[in-house]
PDB file of C-alpha atoms in Angstrom:
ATOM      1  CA  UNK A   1     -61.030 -88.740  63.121  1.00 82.00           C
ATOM      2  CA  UNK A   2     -57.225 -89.582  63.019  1.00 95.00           C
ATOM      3  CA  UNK A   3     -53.909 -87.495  63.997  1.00 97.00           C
ATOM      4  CA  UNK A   4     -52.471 -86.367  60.963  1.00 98.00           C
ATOM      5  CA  UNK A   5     -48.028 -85.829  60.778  1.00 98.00           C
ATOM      6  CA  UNK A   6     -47.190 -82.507  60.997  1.00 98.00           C
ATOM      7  CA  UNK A   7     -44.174 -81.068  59.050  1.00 97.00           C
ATOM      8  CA  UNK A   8     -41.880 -79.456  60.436  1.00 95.00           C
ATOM      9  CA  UNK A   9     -39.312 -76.452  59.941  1.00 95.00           C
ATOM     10  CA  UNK A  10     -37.490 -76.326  57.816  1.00 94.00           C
ATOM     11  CA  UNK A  11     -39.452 -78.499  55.573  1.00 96.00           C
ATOM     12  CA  UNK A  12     -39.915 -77.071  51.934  1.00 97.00           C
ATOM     13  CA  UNK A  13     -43.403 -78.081  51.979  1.00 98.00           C
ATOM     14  CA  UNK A  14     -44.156 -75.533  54.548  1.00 98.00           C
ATOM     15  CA  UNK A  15     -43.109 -72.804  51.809  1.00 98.00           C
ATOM     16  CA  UNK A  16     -46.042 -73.828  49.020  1.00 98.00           C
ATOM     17  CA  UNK A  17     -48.966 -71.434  48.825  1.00 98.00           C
ATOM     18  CA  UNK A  18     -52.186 -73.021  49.601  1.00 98.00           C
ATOM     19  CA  UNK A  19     -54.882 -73.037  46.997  1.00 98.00           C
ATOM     20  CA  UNK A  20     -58.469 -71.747  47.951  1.00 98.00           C
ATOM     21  CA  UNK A  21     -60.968 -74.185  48.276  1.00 98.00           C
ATOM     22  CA  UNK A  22     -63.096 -74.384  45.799  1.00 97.00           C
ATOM     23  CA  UNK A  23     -66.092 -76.679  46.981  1.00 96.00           C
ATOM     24  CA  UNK A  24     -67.210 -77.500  50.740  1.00 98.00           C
ATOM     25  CA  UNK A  25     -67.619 -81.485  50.746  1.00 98.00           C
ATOM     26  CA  UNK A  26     -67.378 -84.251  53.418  1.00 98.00           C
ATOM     27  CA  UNK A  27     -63.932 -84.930  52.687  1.00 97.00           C
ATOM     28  CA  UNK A  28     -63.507 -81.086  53.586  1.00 98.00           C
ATOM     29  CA  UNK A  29     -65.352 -81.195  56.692  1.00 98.00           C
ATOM     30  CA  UNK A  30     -63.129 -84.858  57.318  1.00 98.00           C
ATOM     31  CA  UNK A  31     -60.219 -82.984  56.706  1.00 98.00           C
ATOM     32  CA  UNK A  32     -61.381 -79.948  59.588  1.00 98.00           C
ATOM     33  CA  UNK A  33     -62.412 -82.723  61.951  1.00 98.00           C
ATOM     34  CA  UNK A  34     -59.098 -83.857  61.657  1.00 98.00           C
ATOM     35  CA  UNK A  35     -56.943 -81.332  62.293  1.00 98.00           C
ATOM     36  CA  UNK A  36     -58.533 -80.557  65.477  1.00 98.00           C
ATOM     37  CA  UNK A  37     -57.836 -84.045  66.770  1.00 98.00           C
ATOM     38  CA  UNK A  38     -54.131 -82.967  65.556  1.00 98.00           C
ATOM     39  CA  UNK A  39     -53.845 -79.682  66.900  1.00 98.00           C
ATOM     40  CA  UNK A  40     -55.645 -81.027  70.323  1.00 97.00           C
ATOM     41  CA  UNK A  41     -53.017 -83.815  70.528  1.00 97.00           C
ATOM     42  CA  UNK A  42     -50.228 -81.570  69.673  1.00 97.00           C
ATOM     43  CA  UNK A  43     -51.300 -79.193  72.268  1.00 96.00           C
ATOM     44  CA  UNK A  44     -51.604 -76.121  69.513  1.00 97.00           C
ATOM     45  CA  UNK A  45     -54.144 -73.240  69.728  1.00 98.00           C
ATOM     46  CA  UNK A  46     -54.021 -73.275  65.785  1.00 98.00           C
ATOM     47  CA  UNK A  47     -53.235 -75.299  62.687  1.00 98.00           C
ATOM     48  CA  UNK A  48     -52.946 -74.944  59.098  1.00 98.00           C
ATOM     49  CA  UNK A  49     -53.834 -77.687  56.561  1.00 98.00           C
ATOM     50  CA  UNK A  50     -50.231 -76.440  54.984  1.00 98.00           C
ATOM     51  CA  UNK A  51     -48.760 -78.016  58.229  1.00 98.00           C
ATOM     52  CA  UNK A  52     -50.270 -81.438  57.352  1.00 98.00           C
ATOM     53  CA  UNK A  53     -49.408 -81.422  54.004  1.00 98.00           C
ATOM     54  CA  UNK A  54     -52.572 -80.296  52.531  1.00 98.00           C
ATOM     55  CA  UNK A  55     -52.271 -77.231  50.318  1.00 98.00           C
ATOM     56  CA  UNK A  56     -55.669 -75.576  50.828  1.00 98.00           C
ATOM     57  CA  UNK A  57     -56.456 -72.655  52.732  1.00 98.00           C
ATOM     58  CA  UNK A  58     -57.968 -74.204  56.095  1.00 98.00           C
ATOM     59  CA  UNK A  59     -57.102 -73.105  59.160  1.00 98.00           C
ATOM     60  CA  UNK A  60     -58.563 -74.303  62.779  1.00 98.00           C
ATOM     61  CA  UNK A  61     -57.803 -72.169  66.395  1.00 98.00           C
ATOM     62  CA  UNK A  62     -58.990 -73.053  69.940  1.00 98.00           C
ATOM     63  CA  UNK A  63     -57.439 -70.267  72.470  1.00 97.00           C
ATOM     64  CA  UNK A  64     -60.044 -71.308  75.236  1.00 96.00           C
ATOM     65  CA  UNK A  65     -58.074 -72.490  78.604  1.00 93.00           C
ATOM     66  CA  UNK A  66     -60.885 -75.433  78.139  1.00 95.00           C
ATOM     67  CA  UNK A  67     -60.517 -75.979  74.340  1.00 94.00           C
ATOM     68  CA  UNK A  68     -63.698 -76.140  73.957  1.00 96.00           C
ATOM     69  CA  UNK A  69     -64.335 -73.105  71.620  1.00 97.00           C
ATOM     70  CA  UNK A  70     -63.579 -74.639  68.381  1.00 98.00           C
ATOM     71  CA  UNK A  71     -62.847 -72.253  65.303  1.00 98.00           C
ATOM     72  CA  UNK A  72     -62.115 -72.883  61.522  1.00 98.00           C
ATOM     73  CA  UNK A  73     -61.584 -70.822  58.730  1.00 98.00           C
ATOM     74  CA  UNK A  74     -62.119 -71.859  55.148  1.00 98.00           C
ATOM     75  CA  UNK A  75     -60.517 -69.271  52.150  1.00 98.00           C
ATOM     76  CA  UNK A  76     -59.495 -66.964  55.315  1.00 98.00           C
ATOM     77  CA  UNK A  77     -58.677 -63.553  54.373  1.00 98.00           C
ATOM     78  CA  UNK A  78     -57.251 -60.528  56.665  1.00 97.00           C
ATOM     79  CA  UNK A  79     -58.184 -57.009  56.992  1.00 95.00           C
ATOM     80  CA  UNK A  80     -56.166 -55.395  59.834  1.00 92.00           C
ATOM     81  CA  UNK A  81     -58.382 -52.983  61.770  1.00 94.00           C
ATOM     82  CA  UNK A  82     -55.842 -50.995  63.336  1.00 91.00           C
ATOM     83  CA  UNK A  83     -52.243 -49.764  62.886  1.00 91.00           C
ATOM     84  CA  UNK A  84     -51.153 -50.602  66.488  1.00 91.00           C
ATOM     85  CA  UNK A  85     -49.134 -53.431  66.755  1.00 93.00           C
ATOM     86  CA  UNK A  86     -48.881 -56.170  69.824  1.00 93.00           C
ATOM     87  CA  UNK A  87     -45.933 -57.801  70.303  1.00 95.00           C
ATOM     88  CA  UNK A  88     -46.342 -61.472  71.071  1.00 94.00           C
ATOM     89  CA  UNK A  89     -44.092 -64.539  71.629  1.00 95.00           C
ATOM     90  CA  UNK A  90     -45.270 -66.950  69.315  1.00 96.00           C
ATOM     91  CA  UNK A  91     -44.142 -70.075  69.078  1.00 96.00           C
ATOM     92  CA  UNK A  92     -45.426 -73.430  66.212  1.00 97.00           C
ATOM     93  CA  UNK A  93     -46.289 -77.047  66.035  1.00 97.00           C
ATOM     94  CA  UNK A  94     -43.608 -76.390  62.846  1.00 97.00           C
ATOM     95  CA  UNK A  95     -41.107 -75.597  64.962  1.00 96.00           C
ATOM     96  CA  UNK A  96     -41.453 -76.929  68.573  1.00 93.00           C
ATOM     97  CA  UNK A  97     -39.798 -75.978  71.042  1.00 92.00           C
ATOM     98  CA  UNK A  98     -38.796 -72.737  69.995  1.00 95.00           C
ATOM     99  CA  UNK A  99     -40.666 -69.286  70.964  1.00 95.00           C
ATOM    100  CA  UNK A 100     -40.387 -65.904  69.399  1.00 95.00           C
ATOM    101  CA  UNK A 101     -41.560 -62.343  69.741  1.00 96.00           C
ATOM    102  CA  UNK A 102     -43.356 -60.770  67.223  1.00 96.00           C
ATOM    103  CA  UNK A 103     -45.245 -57.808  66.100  1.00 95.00           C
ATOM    104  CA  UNK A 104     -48.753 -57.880  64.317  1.00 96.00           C
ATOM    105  CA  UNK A 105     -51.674 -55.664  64.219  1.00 96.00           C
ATOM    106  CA  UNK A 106     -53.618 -56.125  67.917  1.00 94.00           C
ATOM    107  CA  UNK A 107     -57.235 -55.917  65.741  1.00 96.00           C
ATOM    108  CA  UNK A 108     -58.151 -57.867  62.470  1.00 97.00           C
ATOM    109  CA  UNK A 109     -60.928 -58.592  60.535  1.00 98.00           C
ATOM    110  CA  UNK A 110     -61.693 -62.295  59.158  1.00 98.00           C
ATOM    111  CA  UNK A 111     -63.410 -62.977  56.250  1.00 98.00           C
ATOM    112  CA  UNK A 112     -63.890 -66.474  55.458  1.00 98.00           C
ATOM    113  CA  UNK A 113     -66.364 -69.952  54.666  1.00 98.00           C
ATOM    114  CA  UNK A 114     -67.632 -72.048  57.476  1.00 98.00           C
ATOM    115  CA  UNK A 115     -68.411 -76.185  57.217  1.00 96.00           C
ATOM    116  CA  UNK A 116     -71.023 -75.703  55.403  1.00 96.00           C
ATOM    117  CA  UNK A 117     -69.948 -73.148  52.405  1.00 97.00           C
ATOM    118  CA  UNK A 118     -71.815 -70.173  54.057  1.00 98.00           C
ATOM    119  CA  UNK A 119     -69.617 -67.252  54.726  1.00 98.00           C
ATOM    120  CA  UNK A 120     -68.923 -65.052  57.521  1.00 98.00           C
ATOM    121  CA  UNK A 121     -67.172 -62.104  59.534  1.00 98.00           C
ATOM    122  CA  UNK A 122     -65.524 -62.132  62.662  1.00 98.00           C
ATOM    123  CA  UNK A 123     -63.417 -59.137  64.512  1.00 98.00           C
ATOM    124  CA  UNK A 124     -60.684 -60.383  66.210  1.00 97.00           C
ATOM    125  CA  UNK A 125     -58.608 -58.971  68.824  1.00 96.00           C
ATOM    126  CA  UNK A 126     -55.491 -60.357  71.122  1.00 93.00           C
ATOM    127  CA  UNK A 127     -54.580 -63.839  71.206  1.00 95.00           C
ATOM    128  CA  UNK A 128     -57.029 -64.940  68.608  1.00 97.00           C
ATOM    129  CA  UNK A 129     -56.147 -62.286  66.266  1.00 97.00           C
ATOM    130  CA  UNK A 130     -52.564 -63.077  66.842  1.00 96.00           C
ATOM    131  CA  UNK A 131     -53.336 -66.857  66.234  1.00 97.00           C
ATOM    132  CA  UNK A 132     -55.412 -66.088  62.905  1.00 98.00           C
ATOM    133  CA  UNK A 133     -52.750 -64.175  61.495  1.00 98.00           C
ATOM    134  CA  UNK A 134     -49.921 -66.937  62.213  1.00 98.00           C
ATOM    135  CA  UNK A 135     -52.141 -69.455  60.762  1.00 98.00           C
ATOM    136  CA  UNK A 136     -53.271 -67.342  57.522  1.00 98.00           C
ATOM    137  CA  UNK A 137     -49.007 -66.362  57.150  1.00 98.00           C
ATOM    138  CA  UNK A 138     -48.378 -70.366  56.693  1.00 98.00           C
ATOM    139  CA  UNK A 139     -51.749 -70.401  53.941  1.00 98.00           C
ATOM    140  CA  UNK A 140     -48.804 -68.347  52.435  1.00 98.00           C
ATOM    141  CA  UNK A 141     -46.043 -70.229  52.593  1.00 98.00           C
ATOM    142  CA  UNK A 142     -44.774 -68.064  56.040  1.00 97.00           C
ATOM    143  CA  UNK A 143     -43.730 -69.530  59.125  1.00 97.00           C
ATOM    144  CA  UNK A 144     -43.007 -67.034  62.373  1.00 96.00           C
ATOM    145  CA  UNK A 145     -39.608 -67.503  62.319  1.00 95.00           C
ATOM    146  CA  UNK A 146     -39.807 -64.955  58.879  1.00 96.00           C
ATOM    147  CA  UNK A 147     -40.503 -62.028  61.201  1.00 93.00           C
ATOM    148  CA  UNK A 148     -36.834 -62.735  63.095  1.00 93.00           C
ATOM    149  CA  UNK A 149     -33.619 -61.843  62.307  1.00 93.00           C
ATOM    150  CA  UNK A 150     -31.818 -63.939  60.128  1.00 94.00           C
ATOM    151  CA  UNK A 151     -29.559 -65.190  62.715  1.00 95.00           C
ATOM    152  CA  UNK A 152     -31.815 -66.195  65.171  1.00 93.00           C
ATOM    153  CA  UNK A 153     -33.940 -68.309  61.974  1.00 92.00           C
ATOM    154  CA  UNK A 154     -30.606 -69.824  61.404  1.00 94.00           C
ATOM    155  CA  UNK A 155     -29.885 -71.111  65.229  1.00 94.00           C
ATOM    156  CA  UNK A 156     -33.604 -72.232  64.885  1.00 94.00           C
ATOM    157  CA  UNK A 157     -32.831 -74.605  62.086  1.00 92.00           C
ATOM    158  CA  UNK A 158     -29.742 -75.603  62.830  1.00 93.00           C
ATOM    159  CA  UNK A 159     -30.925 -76.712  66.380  1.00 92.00           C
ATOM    160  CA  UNK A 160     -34.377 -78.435  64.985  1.00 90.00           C
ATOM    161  CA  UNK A 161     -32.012 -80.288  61.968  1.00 90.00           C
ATOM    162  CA  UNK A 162     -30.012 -81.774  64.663  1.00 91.00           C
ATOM    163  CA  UNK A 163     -32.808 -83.160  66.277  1.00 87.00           C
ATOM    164  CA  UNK A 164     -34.475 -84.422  63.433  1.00 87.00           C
ATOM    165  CA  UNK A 165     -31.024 -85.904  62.365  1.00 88.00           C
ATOM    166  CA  UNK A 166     -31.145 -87.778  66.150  1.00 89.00           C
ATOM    167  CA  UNK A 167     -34.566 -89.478  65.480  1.00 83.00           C
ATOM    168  CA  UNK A 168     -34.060 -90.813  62.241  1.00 74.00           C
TER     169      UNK A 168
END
């Protein structure tokens, strides 16, 4: 497995719409493998392939305390299963360091591919079904800081440019 680079806000690469997958293969499964070993060294509960540069629609969440409840989501697709919304503060490997609150349906239904091709349901409620629906926004080209006000996106980027323009 290797640690893959993840891109970071505000990136344009971040904005392309993954593709679905259209065949389940061992460079797939590769792929899965190793964005866990990215989002575990990162410290995430979630990751989208878009973050690493890879335009499909994969998606892997851990919100066990232990990480040890491994989850991915191939072709993901979202039914919400209630109107009520949570509000959550979210933050992103995309953007780090910066957290946000934001609203999204408290109850949503997953329909997607495991490893292996075969696919399945899952209901999902609080944390994960926050986490799922951050993930699935960036299969879309959407990042968090979308559902903000404008001037709060801008501070974002303005602060995360001026540390990117520090490391280089």
């Amino acid at each position: 497995m290797a640690v893959l680079d993840i891109l970071e806000f505000p990136d344009p690469r971040l904005r392309t719409v993954a593709k679905p997958v259209e065949k389940v293969d061992d460079e797939l499964r590769k792929l899965i493998d190793d964005m866990f070993e990215t989002m575990y060294d990162a410290s995430g509960i979630g990751l989208a392939a878009t973050q690493v540069n890879v335009h499909q629609q994969v998606i892997v969440i851990d919100v066990s305390e232990e990480r040890n409840e491994p989850l991915h989501f191939i072709n993901p697709q979202l039914l919400p299963l209630t109107e009520d919304l949570q509000r959550y503060d979210e933050g992103c490997l995309s953007v780090p360091g910066f957290y946000e609150t934001v609203e999204r349906p408290s109850r949503v239904r997953v329909r997607a591919l495991n490893r292996d091709g075969d696919a399945f349901e899952m209901d999902c409620e609080g944390l994960l079904a926050i986490c799922i629906q951050h993930e699935v926004d960036h299969l879309a080209g959407k990042l968090f800081v979308d559902h903000i006000s404008r001037l709060k996106r801008d501070r974002i980027k303005k602060k995360i440019e001026k540390v990117q323009r520090t490391r280089a």
